[in-house]
mmCIF file of C-alpha atoms in Angstrom:
data_model
loop_
_atom_site.group_PDB
_atom_site.id
_atom_site.type_symbol
_atom_site.label_atom_id
_atom_site.label_comp_id
_atom_site.label_asym_id
_atom_site.label_seq_id
_atom_site.Cartn_x
_atom_site.Cartn_y
_atom_site.Cartn_z
ATOM 1 C CA ILE A 1 -110.037 100.921 112.315
ATOM 2 C CA ASP A 2 -106.687 101.260 110.554
ATOM 3 C CA ALA A 3 -107.455 104.148 108.183
ATOM 4 C CA ALA A 4 -110.265 106.186 106.653
ATOM 5 C CA VAL A 5 -111.170 106.319 102.981
ATOM 6 C CA ILE A 6 -113.255 109.387 102.219
ATOM 7 C CA ALA A 7 -115.186 108.993 98.964
ATOM 8 C CA THR A 8 -118.234 111.130 99.655
ATOM 9 C CA PRO A 9 -119.719 114.215 97.983
ATOM 10 C CA ASN A 10 -117.140 116.997 97.697
ATOM 11 C CA ASP A 11 -118.720 119.331 100.237
ATOM 12 C CA THR A 12 -118.387 116.709 102.990
ATOM 13 C CA HIS A 13 -114.638 116.016 102.587
ATOM 14 C CA HIS A 14 -113.474 118.821 104.877
ATOM 15 C CA GLY A 15 -115.449 117.918 108.002
ATOM 16 C CA ILE A 16 -114.958 114.161 107.685
ATOM 17 C CA ALA A 17 -111.207 114.523 107.073
ATOM 18 C CA LEU A 18 -110.780 116.744 110.145
ATOM 19 C CA ASP A 19 -112.768 114.303 112.318
ATOM 20 C CA CYS A 20 -110.664 111.368 111.105
ATOM 21 C CA LEU A 21 -107.347 113.191 111.622
ATOM 22 C CA ARG A 22 -108.402 114.197 115.133
ATOM 23 C CA ALA A 23 -109.278 110.541 115.805
ATOM 24 C CA GLY A 24 -105.708 109.617 114.862
ATOM 25 C CA LEU A 25 -106.555 107.903 111.582
ATOM 26 C CA PRO A 26 -104.524 108.086 108.377
ATOM 27 C CA VAL A 27 -106.777 109.499 105.663
ATOM 28 C CA PHE A 28 -107.092 108.615 101.982
ATOM 29 C CA LEU A 29 -109.139 111.490 100.612
ATOM 30 C CA GLU A 30 -110.712 111.493 97.201
ATOM 31 C CA LYS A 31 -110.184 114.752 95.322
ATOM 32 C CA PRO A 32 -110.831 117.605 95.926
ATOM 33 C CA VAL A 33 -109.522 118.079 99.446
ATOM 34 C CA GLY A 34 -112.096 120.830 100.012
ATOM 35 C CA LEU A 35 -114.274 123.312 98.192
ATOM 36 C CA THR A 36 -112.095 126.292 99.144
ATOM 37 C CA LEU A 37 -108.445 127.029 99.694
ATOM 38 C CA GLY A 38 -109.325 127.683 103.357
ATOM 39 C CA GLU A 39 -110.698 124.139 103.735
ATOM 40 C CA PHE A 40 -107.540 122.741 102.154
ATOM 41 C CA ASP A 41 -105.349 124.847 104.444
ATOM 42 C CA GLU A 42 -107.234 123.708 107.542
ATOM 43 C CA ILE A 43 -106.860 120.014 106.670
ATOM 44 C CA TYR A 44 -103.186 120.509 105.798
ATOM 45 C CA GLU A 45 -102.415 122.410 109.007
ATOM 46 C CA GLU A 46 -104.346 119.998 111.206
ATOM 47 C CA GLY A 47 -102.603 117.022 109.617
ATOM 48 C CA LYS A 48 -99.228 118.687 110.147
ATOM 49 C CA ARG A 49 -100.053 119.643 113.739
ATOM 50 C CA LEU A 50 -101.178 116.124 114.613
ATOM 51 C CA GLY A 51 -98.502 114.307 112.600
ATOM 52 C CA GLY A 52 -101.297 112.746 110.569
ATOM 53 C CA ILE A 53 -101.186 111.241 107.113
ATOM 54 C CA VAL A 54 -103.383 112.547 104.317
ATOM 55 C CA GLN A 55 -103.147 111.106 100.830
ATOM 56 C CA VAL A 56 -105.237 112.567 98.021
ATOM 57 C CA GLY A 57 -106.454 110.238 95.295
ATOM 58 C CA VAL A 58 -106.223 111.624 91.788
ATOM 59 C CA GLU A 59 -106.801 108.700 89.450
ATOM 60 C CA LEU A 60 -105.138 109.748 86.192
ATOM 61 C CA ARG A 61 -101.651 109.395 87.703
ATOM 62 C CA PHE A 62 -102.297 105.651 87.815
ATOM 63 C CA SER A 63 -103.092 105.408 84.094
ATOM 64 C CA PRO A 64 -100.327 103.491 82.276
ATOM 65 C CA LEU A 65 -100.487 106.033 79.439
ATOM 66 C CA MET A 66 -100.041 109.030 81.772
ATOM 67 C CA GLN A 67 -97.212 107.260 83.617
ATOM 68 C CA GLU A 68 -95.464 106.644 80.286
ATOM 69 C CA ILE A 69 -95.910 110.280 79.236
ATOM 70 C CA ASN A 70 -94.484 111.452 82.574
ATOM 71 C CA ARG A 71 -91.552 109.021 82.318
ATOM 72 C CA ARG A 72 -90.665 110.261 78.823
ATOM 73 C CA LEU A 73 -90.923 113.888 79.912
ATOM 74 C CA ALA A 74 -88.802 113.311 83.028
ATOM 75 C CA GLN A 75 -86.109 111.542 80.999
ATOM 76 C CA GLY A 76 -86.062 114.235 78.328
ATOM 77 C CA GLU A 77 -87.044 111.833 75.536
ATOM 78 C CA VAL A 78 -89.364 114.403 73.944
ATOM 79 C CA GLY A 79 -87.253 117.488 74.523
ATOM 80 C CA ARG A 80 -87.901 120.272 76.996
ATOM 81 C CA LEU A 81 -91.538 120.721 77.924
ATOM 82 C CA ARG A 82 -92.708 124.233 77.116
ATOM 83 C CA GLN A 83 -96.505 124.130 76.817
ATOM 84 C CA MET A 84 -99.425 121.849 77.601
ATOM 85 C CA TRP A 85 -103.065 122.221 76.740
ATOM 86 C CA CYS A 86 -106.300 120.391 77.270
ATOM 87 C CA LYS A 87 -109.582 121.146 75.541
ATOM 88 C CA GLU A 88 -112.453 119.250 77.016
ATOM 89 C CA TYR A 89 -115.939 119.549 75.647
ATOM 90 C CA ARG A 90 -118.095 117.080 77.477
ATOM 91 C CA PRO A 91 -121.677 116.164 78.138
ATOM 92 C CA PRO A 92 -123.149 117.181 81.503
ATOM 93 C CA LEU A 93 -121.707 115.487 84.591
ATOM 94 C CA ARG A 94 -123.603 112.548 86.038
ATOM 95 C CA PRO A 95 -125.665 114.165 88.800
ATOM 96 C CA GLY A 96 -124.675 111.812 91.662
ATOM 97 C CA GLU A 97 -126.975 110.820 94.520
ATOM 98 C CA GLY A 98 -129.319 113.712 95.208
ATOM 99 C CA GLY A 99 -127.799 115.769 92.361
ATOM 100 C CA TRP A 100 -124.719 116.915 94.310
ATOM 101 C CA ARG A 101 -122.402 116.992 91.257
ATOM 102 C CA VAL A 102 -124.608 119.504 89.454
ATOM 103 C CA SER A 103 -125.032 121.771 92.461
ATOM 104 C CA ARG A 104 -122.759 124.046 94.440
ATOM 105 C CA ARG A 105 -121.955 120.998 96.597
ATOM 106 C CA SER A 106 -119.491 119.857 93.912
ATOM 107 C CA GLY A 107 -117.519 123.089 93.734
ATOM 108 C CA GLY A 108 -118.277 123.256 89.994
ATOM 109 C CA ALA A 109 -116.819 121.494 86.983
ATOM 110 C CA LEU A 110 -113.285 122.807 87.633
ATOM 111 C CA LEU A 111 -113.124 121.044 91.006
ATOM 112 C CA GLU A 112 -115.215 118.016 90.138
ATOM 113 C CA LYS A 113 -113.680 117.220 86.774
ATOM 114 C CA SER A 114 -110.859 119.520 85.678
ATOM 115 C CA VAL A 115 -108.868 118.985 88.874
ATOM 116 C CA HIS A 116 -107.576 115.836 87.153
ATOM 117 C CA HIS A 117 -106.131 117.899 84.305
ATOM 118 C CA PHE A 118 -104.538 120.407 86.667
ATOM 119 C CA ASP A 119 -102.951 117.529 88.569
ATOM 120 C CA LEU A 120 -101.473 116.165 85.325
ATOM 121 C CA PHE A 121 -100.237 119.636 84.353
ATOM 122 C CA ASN A 122 -98.468 119.967 87.720
ATOM 123 C CA TRP A 123 -97.015 116.449 87.514
ATOM 124 C CA PHE A 124 -95.774 116.825 83.939
ATOM 125 C CA ALA A 125 -94.363 120.324 84.541
ATOM 126 C CA ALA A 126 -92.487 119.059 87.611
ATOM 127 C CA SER A 127 -92.718 122.577 88.979
ATOM 128 C CA ARG A 128 -94.974 124.780 91.081
ATOM 129 C CA PRO A 129 -97.530 127.137 89.567
ATOM 130 C CA THR A 130 -96.596 130.788 90.000
ATOM 131 C CA LEU A 131 -99.493 132.443 88.160
ATOM 132 C CA VAL A 132 -103.030 131.369 87.308
ATOM 133 C CA SER A 133 -105.468 133.347 85.163
ATOM 134 C CA ALA A 134 -109.002 132.068 84.755
ATOM 135 C CA PHE A 135 -112.308 133.091 83.262
ATOM 136 C CA GLY A 136 -115.455 131.030 83.592
ATOM 137 C CA GLY A 137 -119.188 131.082 83.468
ATOM 138 C CA THR A 138 -122.386 129.370 84.504
ATOM 139 C CA ASP A 139 -124.180 129.750 81.223
ATOM 140 C CA VAL A 140 -123.752 126.520 79.261
ATOM 141 C CA VAL A 141 -125.147 123.536 81.145
ATOM 142 C CA TYR A 142 -125.902 124.469 84.762
ATOM 143 C CA ARG A 143 -127.513 127.910 84.377
ATOM 144 C CA GLU A 144 -130.094 127.244 87.071
ATOM 145 C CA SER A 145 -127.681 126.102 89.794
ATOM 146 C CA GLY A 146 -124.971 128.728 89.366
ATOM 147 C CA VAL A 147 -122.299 126.034 89.018
ATOM 148 C CA ILE A 148 -119.328 127.071 86.867
ATOM 149 C CA ASP A 149 -119.579 124.850 83.802
ATOM 150 C CA ASN A 150 -117.218 126.466 81.284
ATOM 151 C CA ALA A 151 -113.842 128.091 81.671
ATOM 152 C CA VAL A 152 -110.511 129.039 80.192
ATOM 153 C CA VAL A 153 -107.578 128.685 82.578
ATOM 154 C CA ILE A 154 -103.918 129.497 81.970
ATOM 155 C CA VAL A 155 -101.210 128.353 84.390
ATOM 156 C CA GLU A 156 -97.606 129.538 84.412
ATOM 157 C CA TYR A 157 -94.971 127.518 86.285
ATOM 158 C CA ALA A 158 -91.731 128.512 88.001
ATOM 159 C CA ASN A 159 -89.740 126.716 85.280
ATOM 160 C CA ASP A 160 -91.458 128.756 82.490
ATOM 161 C CA VAL A 161 -93.754 125.922 81.393
ATOM 162 C CA ARG A 162 -97.287 127.065 80.574
ATOM 163 C CA ALA A 163 -100.539 125.139 80.520
ATOM 164 C CA ALA A 164 -103.970 126.014 79.180
ATOM 165 C CA LEU A 165 -107.304 124.366 79.893
ATOM 166 C CA GLN A 166 -110.509 125.007 77.985
ATOM 167 C CA LEU A 167 -113.608 123.474 79.517
ATOM 168 C CA GLY A 168 -116.917 123.657 77.714
#
C-alpha cells in the first residue's frame, strides 16, 4: 500500500487517519479533517510527530473558475480585496448511506457543506482568520436530529479582509 485515501463518513475520518499515519502511510483525507478542533489537532500533531503526510481534499480549489478568481485577486487585477460574502439557500443535503449526512455524524451543514466556502474565503483572503462570530440553529430542515442547518458566520482576517456566510 502506497497511500490511504479516506473518503468515508465525516465521523470516521479521525480514527482512520490516525491508524493510517501510525502505519506509516501518507494520507489524502476528504474534508473535514475531524468533527472537532481536538480531532484536527490530534491528527495534525500525530502527523508532525511521525513525519507523516496529510493532504486535505477541498474540491472547489480545483475549479477553473475559482482558480481564475484567485489568480486575479493575487495579481491585484480587481483591486484590494476588502469583503467577501456567500449566501447559500439550498435544499436538504443528500442523506448518504444510512443517513449520516443528516445526523450528528456529519458535524452539521457548516462542516459538511460550508467548509468549502470557508476554504475559498481563506484562500482568496491569503491571510489567517483572527476572529470568527457565528450564530446558527437547528430549526429549518433537521429539527429532529439537532444538526445545525442554518447559520450566519462572519470572519475577520489579519489583513483586515472580512467574509460573511449565510446558510439557510
